[in-house]
JSON list of C-alpha atoms in Angstrom, two decimals:
[
{"chain": "J", "resi": 1, "resn": "ARG", "atom": "CA", "xyz": [-5.34, -13.03, -25.19]},
{"chain": "J", "resi": 2, "resn": "LEU", "atom": "CA", "xyz": [-4.80, -10.27, -22.67]},
{"chain": "J", "resi": 3, "resn": "GLY", "atom": "CA", "xyz": [-3.65, -12.56, -19.91]},
{"chain": "J", "resi": 4, "resn": "HIS", "atom": "CA", "xyz": [-0.53, -13.23, -21.97]},
{"chain": "J", "resi": 5, "resn": "HIS", "atom": "CA", "xyz": [1.23, -10.27, -21.51]},
{"chain": "J", "resi": 6, "resn": "VAL", "atom": "CA", "xyz": [4.24, -10.64, -19.09]},
{"chain": "J", "resi": 7, "resn": "LEU", "atom": "CA", "xyz": [4.25, -9.55, -15.77]},
{"chain": "J", "resi": 8, "resn": "CYS", "atom": "CA", "xyz": [7.80, -11.22, -14.78]},
{"chain": "J", "resi": 9, "resn": "VAL", "atom": "CA", "xyz": [10.13, -12.15, -17.09]},
{"chain": "J", "resi": 10, "resn": "LYS", "atom": "CA", "xyz": [11.47, -15.30, -14.96]},
{"chain": "J", "resi": 11, "resn": "GLY", "atom": "CA", "xyz": [8.17, -15.87, -13.50]},
{"chain": "J", "resi": 12, "resn": "GLU", "atom": "CA", "xyz": [5.71, -19.04, -13.57]},
{"chain": "J", "resi": 13, "resn": "LEU", "atom": "CA", "xyz": [5.53, -21.05, -16.58]},
{"chain": "J", "resi": 14, "resn": "CYS", "atom": "CA", "xyz": [2.12, -20.31, -18.04]},
{"chain": "J", "resi": 15, "resn": "GLN", "atom": "CA", "xyz": [-0.10, -22.50, -20.08]},
{"chain": "J", "resi": 16, "resn": "CYS", "atom": "CA", "xyz": [1.07, -20.73, -23.49]},
{"chain": "J", "resi": 17, "resn": "GLY", "atom": "CA", "xyz": [4.67, -21.81, -22.80]},
{"chain": "J", "resi": 18, "resn": "ARG", "atom": "CA", "xyz": [5.94, -18.74, -22.00]},
{"chain": "J", "resi": 19, "resn": "ARG", "atom": "CA", "xyz": [7.00, -17.29, -18.26]},
{"chain": "J", "resi": 20, "resn": "GLY", "atom": "CA", "xyz": [5.34, -14.82, -16.43]},
{"chain": "J", "resi": 21, "resn": "CYS", "atom": "CA", "xyz": [2.16, -14.19, -18.14]},
{"chain": "J", "resi": 22, "resn": "LEU", "atom": "CA", "xyz": [-0.87, -12.57, -16.17]},
{"chain": "J", "resi": 23, "resn": "SER", "atom": "CA", "xyz": [-2.58, -15.85, -16.77]},
{"chain": "J", "resi": 24, "resn": "ALA", "atom": "CA", "xyz": [0.01, -17.74, -14.97]},
{"chain": "J", "resi": 25, "resn": "TYR", "atom": "CA", "xyz": [-0.72, -15.78, -11.68]},
{"chain": "J", "resi": 26, "resn": "VAL", "atom": "CA", "xyz": [-4.56, -15.16, -11.51]},
{"chain": "J", "resi": 27, "resn": "ASP", "atom": "CA", "xyz": [-6.21, -18.05, -13.72]},
{"chain": "J", "resi": 28, "resn": "GLY", "atom": "CA", "xyz": [-8.16, -20.34, -11.37]},
{"chain": "J", "resi": 29, "resn": "GLN", "atom": "CA", "xyz": [-6.71, -23.47, -13.54]},
{"chain": "J", "resi": 30, "resn": "ALA", "atom": "CA", "xyz": [-3.20, -22.12, -13.24]},
{"chain": "J", "resi": 31, "resn": "ILE", "atom": "CA", "xyz": [-3.64, -21.57, -9.32]},
{"chain": "J", "resi": 32, "resn": "ALA", "atom": "CA", "xyz": [-4.88, -24.72, -8.93]},
{"chain": "J", "resi": 33, "resn": "ALA", "atom": "CA", "xyz": [-2.17, -26.85, -10.94]},
{"chain": "J", "resi": 34, "resn": "ARG", "atom": "CA", "xyz": [0.51, -24.54, -9.25]},
{"chain": "J", "resi": 35, "resn": "CYS", "atom": "CA", "xyz": [-0.72, -25.14, -5.77]},
{"chain": "J", "resi": 36, "resn": "GLY", "atom": "CA", "xyz": [-1.99, -28.66, -5.77]},
{"chain": "J", "resi": 37, "resn": "LEU", "atom": "CA", "xyz": [-5.41, -27.54, -4.42]},
{"chain": "J", "resi": 38, "resn": "GLN", "atom": "CA", "xyz": [-8.72, -26.64, -5.84]},
{"chain": "J", "resi": 39, "resn": "LEU", "atom": "CA", "xyz": [-9.56, -23.04, -5.40]},
{"chain": "J", "resi": 40, "resn": "HIS", "atom": "CA", "xyz": [-12.11, -23.61, -2.25]},
{"chain": "J", "resi": 41, "resn": "GLU", "atom": "CA", "xyz": [-9.31, -25.37, -0.54]},
{"chain": "J", "resi": 42, "resn": "ILE", "atom": "CA", "xyz": [-6.88, -22.30, -0.68]},
{"chain": "J", "resi": 43, "resn": "THR", "atom": "CA", "xyz": [-7.59, -20.39, 2.33]},
{"chain": "J", "resi": 44, "resn": "ASP", "atom": "CA", "xyz": [-4.14, -18.78, 3.05]},
{"chain": "J", "resi": 45, "resn": "ARG", "atom": "CA", "xyz": [-4.87, -14.95, 3.41]},
{"chain": "J", "resi": 46, "resn": "ASN", "atom": "CA", "xyz": [-1.19, -14.04, 2.11]},
{"chain": "J", "resi": 47, "resn": "PHE", "atom": "CA", "xyz": [-2.07, -16.19, -0.90]},
{"chain": "J", "resi": 48, "resn": "TRP", "atom": "CA", "xyz": [-5.05, -14.21, -1.93]},
{"chain": "J", "resi": 49, "resn": "LEU", "atom": "CA", "xyz": [-3.40, -10.94, -0.71]},
{"chain": "J", "resi": 50, "resn": "ASP", "atom": "CA", "xyz": [-0.65, -11.76, -3.37]},
{"chain": "J", "resi": 51, "resn": "TYR", "atom": "CA", "xyz": [-3.41, -13.07, -6.05]},
{"chain": "J", "resi": 52, "resn": "SER", "atom": "CA", "xyz": [-5.14, -9.39, -5.59]},
{"chain": "J", "resi": 53, "resn": "GLU", "atom": "CA", "xyz": [-1.67, -7.62, -6.07]},
{"chain": "J", "resi": 54, "resn": "TRP", "atom": "CA", "xyz": [-1.02, -9.47, -9.37]},
{"chain": "J", "resi": 55, "resn": "LEU", "atom": "CA", "xyz": [-4.43, -8.83, -10.83]},
{"chain": "J", "resi": 56, "resn": "SER", "atom": "CA", "xyz": [-4.14, -5.22, -10.06]},
{"chain": "J", "resi": 57, "resn": "VAL", "atom": "CA", "xyz": [-1.15, -4.97, -11.51]},
{"chain": "J", "resi": 58, "resn": "GLY", "atom": "CA", "xyz": [-2.22, -6.80, -14.47]},
{"chain": "J", "resi": 59, "resn": "LEU", "atom": "CA", "xyz": [-5.17, -4.80, -14.83]},
{"chain": "J", "resi": 60, "resn": "ALA", "atom": "CA", "xyz": [-3.93, -1.53, -14.57]},
{"chain": "J", "resi": 61, "resn": "ASN", "atom": "CA", "xyz": [-1.06, -2.40, -17.02]},
{"chain": "J", "resi": 62, "resn": "LEU", "atom": "CA", "xyz": [-3.77, -3.48, -19.61]},
{"chain": "J", "resi": 63, "resn": "ALA", "atom": "CA", "xyz": [-5.92, -0.40, -18.92]},
{"chain": "J", "resi": 64, "resn": "LYS", "atom": "CA", "xyz": [-3.10, 1.91, -19.35]},
{"chain": "J", "resi": 65, "resn": "MET", "atom": "CA", "xyz": [-1.61, 0.26, -22.67]},
{"chain": "J", "resi": 66, "resn": "HIS", "atom": "CA", "xyz": [-5.22, 0.18, -24.27]},
{"chain": "J", "resi": 67, "resn": "GLY", "atom": "CA", "xyz": [-6.64, 3.10, -22.85]},
{"chain": "J", "resi": 68, "resn": "LEU", "atom": "CA", "xyz": [-9.32, 1.34, -21.16]},
{"chain": "J", "resi": 69, "resn": "LYS", "atom": "CA", "xyz": [-11.95, 3.09, -18.97]},
{"chain": "J", "resi": 70, "resn": "ARG", "atom": "CA", "xyz": [-13.45, 0.05, -17.41]},
{"chain": "J", "resi": 71, "resn": "ILE", "atom": "CA", "xyz": [-12.64, -3.31, -17.05]},
{"chain": "J", "resi": 72, "resn": "PHE", "atom": "CA", "xyz": [-15.25, -6.30, -16.12]},
{"chain": "J", "resi": 73, "resn": "VAL", "atom": "CA", "xyz": [-13.75, -9.37, -14.38]},
{"chain": "J", "resi": 74, "resn": "GLY", "atom": "CA", "xyz": [-15.17, -12.85, -14.45]},
{"chain": "J", "resi": 75, "resn": "GLY", "atom": "CA", "xyz": [-14.27, -16.08, -14.69]},
{"chain": "J", "resi": 76, "resn": "GLY", "atom": "CA", "xyz": [-14.12, -18.93, -11.91]},
{"chain": "J", "resi": 77, "resn": "VAL", "atom": "CA", "xyz": [-12.08, -17.04, -9.33]},
{"chain": "J", "resi": 78, "resn": "MET", "atom": "CA", "xyz": [-14.18, -14.41, -9.02]},
{"chain": "J", "resi": 79, "resn": "LYS", "atom": "CA", "xyz": [-17.55, -16.60, -8.84]},
{"chain": "J", "resi": 80, "resn": "LYS", "atom": "CA", "xyz": [-15.72, -18.11, -5.56]},
{"chain": "J", "resi": 81, "resn": "ASN", "atom": "CA", "xyz": [-16.51, -14.67, -3.71]},
{"chain": "J", "resi": 82, "resn": "PHE", "atom": "CA", "xyz": [-12.96, -15.14, -1.86]},
{"chain": "J", "resi": 83, "resn": "PHE", "atom": "CA", "xyz": [-12.88, -10.87, -1.85]}
]
């Protein structure tokens, strides 16, 4: 999966067993597990600013590596309308 490219070598533990994968920072289940809260309970603006930064960096890397012109983002976090 594309979400398992590493953004931070000594980063958060991912579900795949590696550390620092994009999914460890932007996947809804990973966020809930790390924070101990459901997504709708996370109201800290700084958390969501950090989230958007990780997502932006990860998507920019994927676009560059694979020559992508468009990326469609979906899933639980996007459905929550936090942005």
